[in-house]
Amino acid sequence: MDWIEIVGHLGALLSSITFIPQVYKVYKSKSVGDLSLYMMLIVFSSTLVWLVYGIALTLWPVILANGFICFLSTLLIYFKFAFAKRTIPVVPVDENLN
């Protein structure tokens, strides 16, 4: 493995771990109010494109990093829906019923 491959793998590793703190925080707090669904959908879509590119050219750093980021962004999208606060509709009470 030459030095440029090592740089590629290091970049892939660093890119991959950027989402770990966010996934952990959302999982622990169950709070997704500040998590942008649009941003997560863009990240998910871009990692899919990079994944196809990496697979087509057999670029392992690209495949590994984007496969992992795709997995983490999928988790965040799932959390966005699973941990969303559900609002219960308020039904007005008619006080003249008694």
JSON list of C-alpha atoms in Angstrom, two decimals:
[
{"chain": "A", "resi": 1, "resn": "MET", "atom": "CA", "xyz": [0.00, 0.00, 0.00]},
{"chain": "A", "resi": 2, "resn": "ASP", "atom": "CA", "xyz": [1.54, 3.30, -1.06]},
{"chain": "A", "resi": 3, "resn": "TRP", "atom": "CA", "xyz": [1.22, 6.60, 0.78]},
{"chain": "A", "resi": 4, "resn": "ILE", "atom": "CA", "xyz": [-1.62, 7.92, -1.40]},
{"chain": "A", "resi": 5, "resn": "GLU", "atom": "CA", "xyz": [-3.74, 4.86, -0.60]},
{"chain": "A", "resi": 6, "resn": "ILE", "atom": "CA", "xyz": [-3.06, 5.43, 3.08]},
{"chain": "A", "resi": 7, "resn": "VAL", "atom": "CA", "xyz": [-4.22, 9.04, 2.67]},
{"chain": "A", "resi": 8, "resn": "GLY", "atom": "CA", "xyz": [-7.38, 7.77, 0.94]},
{"chain": "A", "resi": 9, "resn": "HIS", "atom": "CA", "xyz": [-8.15, 5.33, 3.72]},
{"chain": "A", "resi": 10, "resn": "LEU", "atom": "CA", "xyz": [-7.45, 7.97, 6.38]},
{"chain": "A", "resi": 11, "resn": "GLY", "atom": "CA", "xyz": [-9.79, 10.40, 4.63]},
{"chain": "A", "resi": 12, "resn": "ALA", "atom": "CA", "xyz": [-12.45, 7.71, 4.38]},
{"chain": "A", "resi": 13, "resn": "LEU", "atom": "CA", "xyz": [-12.10, 6.93, 8.09]},
{"chain": "A", "resi": 14, "resn": "LEU", "atom": "CA", "xyz": [-12.34, 10.57, 9.11]},
{"chain": "A", "resi": 15, "resn": "SER", "atom": "CA", "xyz": [-15.34, 11.17, 6.84]},
{"chain": "A", "resi": 16, "resn": "SER", "atom": "CA", "xyz": [-17.08, 8.11, 8.24]},
{"chain": "A", "resi": 17, "resn": "ILE", "atom": "CA", "xyz": [-16.71, 8.97, 11.89]},
{"chain": "A", "resi": 18, "resn": "THR", "atom": "CA", "xyz": [-18.10, 12.50, 11.50]},
{"chain": "A", "resi": 19, "resn": "PHE", "atom": "CA", "xyz": [-21.67, 11.20, 11.90]},
{"chain": "A", "resi": 20, "resn": "ILE", "atom": "CA", "xyz": [-21.04, 8.94, 14.90]},
{"chain": "A", "resi": 21, "resn": "PRO", "atom": "CA", "xyz": [-21.38, 11.70, 17.55]},
{"chain": "A", "resi": 22, "resn": "GLN", "atom": "CA", "xyz": [-24.66, 12.92, 16.01]},
{"chain": "A", "resi": 23, "resn": "VAL", "atom": "CA", "xyz": [-26.14, 9.42, 15.82]},
{"chain": "A", "resi": 24, "resn": "TYR", "atom": "CA", "xyz": [-25.10, 8.75, 19.42]},
{"chain": "A", "resi": 25, "resn": "LYS", "atom": "CA", "xyz": [-26.52, 12.06, 20.68]},
{"chain": "A", "resi": 26, "resn": "VAL", "atom": "CA", "xyz": [-29.85, 11.58, 18.91]},
{"chain": "A", "resi": 27, "resn": "TYR", "atom": "CA", "xyz": [-30.11, 7.98, 20.12]},
{"chain": "A", "resi": 28, "resn": "LYS", "atom": "CA", "xyz": [-29.39, 8.90, 23.74]},
{"chain": "A", "resi": 29, "resn": "SER", "atom": "CA", "xyz": [-31.51, 12.07, 23.89]},
{"chain": "A", "resi": 30, "resn": "LYS", "atom": "CA", "xyz": [-34.32, 10.89, 21.60]},
{"chain": "A", "resi": 31, "resn": "SER", "atom": "CA", "xyz": [-34.42, 14.53, 20.49]},
{"chain": "A", "resi": 32, "resn": "VAL", "atom": "CA", "xyz": [-34.58, 15.21, 16.74]},
{"chain": "A", "resi": 33, "resn": "GLY", "atom": "CA", "xyz": [-36.15, 18.66, 16.65]},
{"chain": "A", "resi": 34, "resn": "ASP", "atom": "CA", "xyz": [-32.98, 20.36, 15.41]},
{"chain": "A", "resi": 35, "resn": "LEU", "atom": "CA", "xyz": [-32.09, 17.60, 12.96]},
{"chain": "A", "resi": 36, "resn": "SER", "atom": "CA", "xyz": [-32.79, 18.72, 9.39]},
{"chain": "A", "resi": 37, "resn": "LEU", "atom": "CA", "xyz": [-34.57, 16.04, 7.39]},
{"chain": "A", "resi": 38, "resn": "TYR", "atom": "CA", "xyz": [-33.66, 17.78, 4.13]},
{"chain": "A", "resi": 39, "resn": "MET", "atom": "CA", "xyz": [-29.97, 17.77, 5.03]},
{"chain": "A", "resi": 40, "resn": "MET", "atom": "CA", "xyz": [-30.10, 14.09, 5.94]},
{"chain": "A", "resi": 41, "resn": "LEU", "atom": "CA", "xyz": [-31.86, 13.23, 2.66]},
{"chain": "A", "resi": 42, "resn": "ILE", "atom": "CA", "xyz": [-29.20, 15.14, 0.73]},
{"chain": "A", "resi": 43, "resn": "VAL", "atom": "CA", "xyz": [-26.42, 13.34, 2.63]},
{"chain": "A", "resi": 44, "resn": "PHE", "atom": "CA", "xyz": [-28.11, 9.99, 2.02]},
{"chain": "A", "resi": 45, "resn": "SER", "atom": "CA", "xyz": [-28.53, 10.70, -1.70]},
{"chain": "A", "resi": 46, "resn": "SER", "atom": "CA", "xyz": [-24.97, 11.93, -2.14]},
{"chain": "A", "resi": 47, "resn": "THR", "atom": "CA", "xyz": [-23.52, 8.90, -0.37]},
{"chain": "A", "resi": 48, "resn": "LEU", "atom": "CA", "xyz": [-25.53, 6.60, -2.63]},
{"chain": "A", "resi": 49, "resn": "VAL", "atom": "CA", "xyz": [-24.07, 8.35, -5.68]},
{"chain": "A", "resi": 50, "resn": "TRP", "atom": "CA", "xyz": [-20.55, 8.11, -4.26]},
{"chain": "A", "resi": 51, "resn": "LEU", "atom": "CA", "xyz": [-21.16, 4.46, -3.39]},
{"chain": "A", "resi": 52, "resn": "VAL", "atom": "CA", "xyz": [-22.15, 3.64, -6.98]},
{"chain": "A", "resi": 53, "resn": "TYR", "atom": "CA", "xyz": [-19.07, 5.51, -8.21]},
{"chain": "A", "resi": 54, "resn": "GLY", "atom": "CA", "xyz": [-16.79, 3.68, -5.79]},
{"chain": "A", "resi": 55, "resn": "ILE", "atom": "CA", "xyz": [-18.23, 0.29, -6.69]},
{"chain": "A", "resi": 56, "resn": "ALA", "atom": "CA", "xyz": [-17.95, 1.01, -10.43]},
{"chain": "A", "resi": 57, "resn": "LEU", "atom": "CA", "xyz": [-14.26, 1.86, -10.08]},
{"chain": "A", "resi": 58, "resn": "THR", "atom": "CA", "xyz": [-13.51, -0.55, -7.19]},
{"chain": "A", "resi": 59, "resn": "LEU", "atom": "CA", "xyz": [-12.28, 2.25, -4.95]},
{"chain": "A", "resi": 60, "resn": "TRP", "atom": "CA", "xyz": [-12.34, 0.67, -1.51]},
{"chain": "A", "resi": 61, "resn": "PRO", "atom": "CA", "xyz": [-11.88, 3.87, 0.53]},
{"chain": "A", "resi": 62, "resn": "VAL", "atom": "CA", "xyz": [-14.86, 5.43, -1.29]},
{"chain": "A", "resi": 63, "resn": "ILE", "atom": "CA", "xyz": [-16.95, 2.26, -0.93]},
{"chain": "A", "resi": 64, "resn": "LEU", "atom": "CA", "xyz": [-16.24, 1.80, 2.77]},
{"chain": "A", "resi": 65, "resn": "ALA", "atom": "CA", "xyz": [-16.65, 5.43, 3.78]},
{"chain": "A", "resi": 66, "resn": "ASN", "atom": "CA", "xyz": [-19.84, 6.03, 1.83]},
{"chain": "A", "resi": 67, "resn": "GLY", "atom": "CA", "xyz": [-21.33, 2.68, 2.77]},
{"chain": "A", "resi": 68, "resn": "PHE", "atom": "CA", "xyz": [-20.84, 3.52, 6.43]},
{"chain": "A", "resi": 69, "resn": "ILE", "atom": "CA", "xyz": [-22.08, 7.11, 6.06]},
{"chain": "A", "resi": 70, "resn": "CYS", "atom": "CA", "xyz": [-25.10, 5.84, 4.14]},
{"chain": "A", "resi": 71, "resn": "PHE", "atom": "CA", "xyz": [-25.87, 3.49, 7.02]},
{"chain": "A", "resi": 72, "resn": "LEU", "atom": "CA", "xyz": [-25.50, 6.27, 9.62]},
{"chain": "A", "resi": 73, "resn": "SER", "atom": "CA", "xyz": [-27.61, 8.72, 7.63]},
{"chain": "A", "resi": 74, "resn": "THR", "atom": "CA", "xyz": [-30.29, 6.04, 7.25]},
{"chain": "A", "resi": 75, "resn": "LEU", "atom": "CA", "xyz": [-30.26, 5.66, 11.04]},
{"chain": "A", "resi": 76, "resn": "LEU", "atom": "CA", "xyz": [-30.66, 9.41, 11.49]},
{"chain": "A", "resi": 77, "resn": "ILE", "atom": "CA", "xyz": [-33.55, 9.52, 9.02]},
{"chain": "A", "resi": 78, "resn": "TYR", "atom": "CA", "xyz": [-35.18, 6.64, 10.89]},
{"chain": "A", "resi": 79, "resn": "PHE", "atom": "CA", "xyz": [-34.62, 8.43, 14.22]},
{"chain": "A", "resi": 80, "resn": "LYS", "atom": "CA", "xyz": [-36.13, 11.61, 12.76]},
{"chain": "A", "resi": 81, "resn": "PHE", "atom": "CA", "xyz": [-39.43, 9.79, 12.29]},
{"chain": "A", "resi": 82, "resn": "ALA", "atom": "CA", "xyz": [-39.23, 7.37, 15.23]},
{"chain": "A", "resi": 83, "resn": "PHE", "atom": "CA", "xyz": [-38.38, 10.03, 17.83]},
{"chain": "A", "resi": 84, "resn": "ALA", "atom": "CA", "xyz": [-40.57, 12.82, 16.43]},
{"chain": "A", "resi": 85, "resn": "LYS", "atom": "CA", "xyz": [-42.82, 14.32, 19.06]},
{"chain": "A", "resi": 86, "resn": "ARG", "atom": "CA", "xyz": [-46.39, 13.34, 18.46]},
{"chain": "A", "resi": 87, "resn": "THR", "atom": "CA", "xyz": [-48.92, 16.04, 19.13]},
{"chain": "A", "resi": 88, "resn": "ILE", "atom": "CA", "xyz": [-52.27, 15.03, 20.51]},
{"chain": "A", "resi": 89, "resn": "PRO", "atom": "CA", "xyz": [-55.12, 17.12, 19.14]},
{"chain": "A", "resi": 90, "resn": "VAL", "atom": "CA", "xyz": [-56.83, 19.19, 21.77]},
{"chain": "A", "resi": 91, "resn": "VAL", "atom": "CA", "xyz": [-60.59, 18.75, 21.75]},
{"chain": "A", "resi": 92, "resn": "PRO", "atom": "CA", "xyz": [-62.43, 21.74, 23.19]},
{"chain": "A", "resi": 93, "resn": "VAL", "atom": "CA", "xyz": [-64.54, 20.86, 26.19]},
{"chain": "A", "resi": 94, "resn": "ASP", "atom": "CA", "xyz": [-68.08, 22.20, 26.22]},
{"chain": "A", "resi": 95, "resn": "GLU", "atom": "CA", "xyz": [-68.65, 23.35, 29.79]},
{"chain": "A", "resi": 96, "resn": "ASN", "atom": "CA", "xyz": [-72.45, 23.49, 29.25]},
{"chain": "A", "resi": 97, "resn": "LEU", "atom": "CA", "xyz": [-72.73, 19.70, 29.15]},
{"chain": "A", "resi": 98, "resn": "ASN", "atom": "CA", "xyz": [-73.34, 19.42, 32.90]}
]
